[in-house]
Amino acid sequence: MPDQLHARVEACYQQAEAFFNKRFERPQVSFKLHGQKAGVAHLNTNLLRFNPQLYQENSEHFLKQTVAHEVAHLIAHQMFGGRIRPHGEEWQLIMRGVYELAPDRCHSYAITRRQTSAYIYRCACPERDFPFTAQRHALVRKGRRYFCRSCRATLAFSGELRID
């Protein structure tokens, strides 16, 4: 899996070098990206991070579009400096001129959301639930207090946990 992606990164750099007649320093490539982003270019550290799950589920388009998209960010930064807009004219020039691809800002890959837990808190009001995240629930356990805006009572954990 990573071999094809590394080969595509190298091919993108070779295209840019031929187009600009200039050598570019190769980035470090990481597969430690999760969540909704397909890829991220870290300009100052010359690092590309890719989402392995989205790559695996959309490999053909990912290799063609997403890899070029992220490499174009690094090339634009090295060519034009750090004061350019992320998806501005310079980046678009590279996408269209060098890679002959549409300068799409966002991917349209299907994202599977992970399960979330809701800790149910209640006040003195009848039939009123307050779902707390795990983070907020942990803050309550450390002593933070939350109040109902209607009855002004302190919200208390009901012992109920809902998983979405």
Coordinates of C-alpha atoms in Angstrom, one line a residue:
M1 CA 0.0 0.0 0.0
P2 CA 2.6 2.7 0.9
D3 CA 4.8 1.8 -2.0
Q4 CA 2.3 3.1 -4.6
L5 CA 1.8 6.3 -2.6
H6 CA 5.5 6.9 -2.3
A7 CA 6.0 6.3 -6.0
R8 CA 3.2 8.8 -6.7
V9 CA 4.8 11.4 -4.5
E10 CA 8.1 10.9 -6.3
A11 CA 6.3 11.2 -9.7
C12 CA 4.7 14.5 -8.7
Y13 CA 8.0 15.9 -7.6
Q14 CA 9.6 14.8 -10.9
Q15 CA 6.8 16.5 -12.9
A16 CA 7.3 19.7 -10.9
E17 CA 11.0 19.6 -11.4
A18 CA 10.6 19.2 -15.1
F19 CA 8.0 22.0 -15.2
F20 CA 10.0 24.6 -13.1
N21 CA 13.4 23.3 -14.1
K22 CA 14.3 23.3 -10.4
R23 CA 15.2 20.6 -7.8
F24 CA 12.9 20.3 -4.8
E25 CA 13.7 18.7 -1.5
R26 CA 11.7 15.5 -0.9
P27 CA 9.3 15.5 2.1
Q28 CA 9.0 12.9 4.8
V29 CA 5.8 10.9 4.3
S30 CA 3.6 9.7 7.2
F31 CA 0.5 7.6 7.3
K32 CA -0.5 8.8 10.7
L33 CA -3.6 10.9 9.9
H34 CA -7.1 10.0 11.0
G35 CA -10.5 11.5 10.9
Q36 CA -12.0 13.4 8.0
K37 CA -8.9 14.8 6.3
A38 CA -7.4 12.8 3.5
G39 CA -4.0 14.5 3.6
V40 CA -2.1 17.4 5.2
A41 CA 1.0 19.2 4.0
H42 CA 3.1 20.6 6.8
L43 CA 4.9 23.4 5.0
N44 CA 7.6 24.4 7.5
T45 CA 8.7 20.8 8.3
N46 CA 8.4 19.5 4.7
L47 CA 6.1 16.7 5.9
L48 CA 3.1 15.0 4.1
R49 CA 0.6 13.1 6.2
F50 CA -2.0 10.8 4.7
N51 CA -5.1 9.1 6.0
P52 CA -4.5 5.3 5.5
Q53 CA -8.2 4.4 5.8
L54 CA -9.3 6.9 3.1
Y55 CA -6.4 5.8 0.9
Q56 CA -7.4 2.2 1.2
E57 CA -11.1 2.9 0.5
N58 CA -10.4 5.3 -2.5
S59 CA -6.9 4.3 -3.7
E60 CA -7.2 5.2 -7.4
H61 CA -8.6 8.7 -6.9
F62 CA -6.5 9.3 -3.8
L63 CA -3.3 8.5 -5.7
K64 CA -4.2 10.7 -8.6
Q65 CA -5.8 13.7 -6.9
T66 CA -5.1 13.8 -3.1
V67 CA -1.4 13.1 -3.4
A68 CA -0.9 15.7 -6.1
H69 CA -3.0 18.2 -4.0
E70 CA -0.8 17.8 -1.0
V71 CA 2.5 17.8 -3.0
A72 CA 1.3 21.0 -4.7
H73 CA 1.1 22.7 -1.3
L74 CA 4.7 21.9 -0.6
I75 CA 5.9 22.9 -4.1
A76 CA 3.9 26.2 -3.9
H77 CA 5.5 27.0 -0.5
Q78 CA 9.0 26.3 -1.8
M79 CA 8.4 28.3 -5.0
F80 CA 6.5 31.3 -3.8
G81 CA 7.2 31.5 0.0
G82 CA 5.0 31.3 3.1
R83 CA 2.7 34.3 2.4
I84 CA 0.5 32.7 -0.2
R85 CA -3.0 31.5 0.4
P86 CA -3.3 27.7 0.9
H87 CA -5.6 27.2 -2.2
G88 CA -4.7 30.5 -3.9
E89 CA -3.5 31.3 -7.4
E90 CA 0.0 29.8 -6.9
W91 CA -1.4 26.4 -5.7
Q92 CA -4.0 26.4 -8.5
L93 CA -1.3 27.1 -11.1
I94 CA 0.6 24.0 -9.9
M95 CA -2.5 21.8 -9.9
R96 CA -3.6 22.9 -13.4
G97 CA -0.2 23.6 -15.1
V98 CA 2.0 20.9 -13.6
Y99 CA -0.4 18.1 -12.8
E100 CA -3.2 18.9 -15.2
L101 CA -5.8 18.3 -12.5
A102 CA -8.7 20.3 -11.3
P103 CA -7.8 22.4 -8.2
D104 CA -10.4 20.8 -5.9
R105 CA -10.1 22.1 -2.4
C106 CA -11.9 19.2 -0.7
H107 CA -12.4 15.5 -1.2
S108 CA -15.8 13.8 -1.4
Y109 CA -14.8 10.5 0.1
A110 CA -17.3 8.7 2.3
I111 CA -16.4 9.1 6.0
T112 CA -17.4 6.5 8.6
R113 CA -17.9 8.3 11.9
R114 CA -16.8 6.5 15.0
Q115 CA -19.2 5.8 17.8
T116 CA -19.6 8.5 20.5
S117 CA -20.7 8.1 24.1
A118 CA -23.1 10.5 25.8
Y119 CA -23.2 10.7 29.6
I120 CA -26.7 11.7 30.6
Y121 CA -27.0 14.4 33.2
R122 CA -30.3 15.6 34.7
C123 CA -31.6 18.5 36.8
A124 CA -34.8 19.1 38.8
C125 CA -36.8 19.8 35.6
P126 CA -39.1 17.0 34.5
E127 CA -38.2 15.1 31.3
R128 CA -35.0 17.0 30.7
D129 CA -31.7 15.3 29.7
F130 CA -28.3 16.9 29.2
P131 CA -25.9 14.6 27.1
F132 CA -22.3 15.3 28.1
T133 CA -19.2 14.2 26.1
A134 CA -16.6 12.0 27.8
Q135 CA -14.4 15.1 28.1
R136 CA -17.1 17.1 29.9
H137 CA -18.0 14.1 32.1
A138 CA -14.3 13.9 33.2
L139 CA -14.3 17.6 34.1
V140 CA -17.4 17.0 36.3
R141 CA -15.6 14.1 38.0
K142 CA -12.7 16.5 38.8
G143 CA -15.1 18.9 40.5
R144 CA -16.5 21.2 37.8
R145 CA -20.2 22.0 38.1
Y146 CA -22.8 22.7 35.5
F147 CA -26.2 24.3 36.1
C148 CA -29.6 24.1 34.3
R149 CA -30.5 27.5 32.8
S150 CA -34.2 26.9 33.7
C151 CA -34.2 25.7 37.3
R152 CA -30.7 26.7 38.2
A153 CA -30.1 23.3 39.8
T154 CA -26.7 21.6 39.6
L155 CA -26.7 18.9 36.8
A156 CA -26.1 15.4 38.2
F157 CA -25.0 12.3 36.4
S158 CA -27.9 9.9 36.0
G159 CA -25.7 6.8 35.6
E160 CA -27.1 6.4 32.1
L161 CA -24.7 6.1 29.1
R162 CA -25.9 6.3 25.5
I163 CA -23.8 5.1 22.6
D164 CA -24.5 6.6 19.2

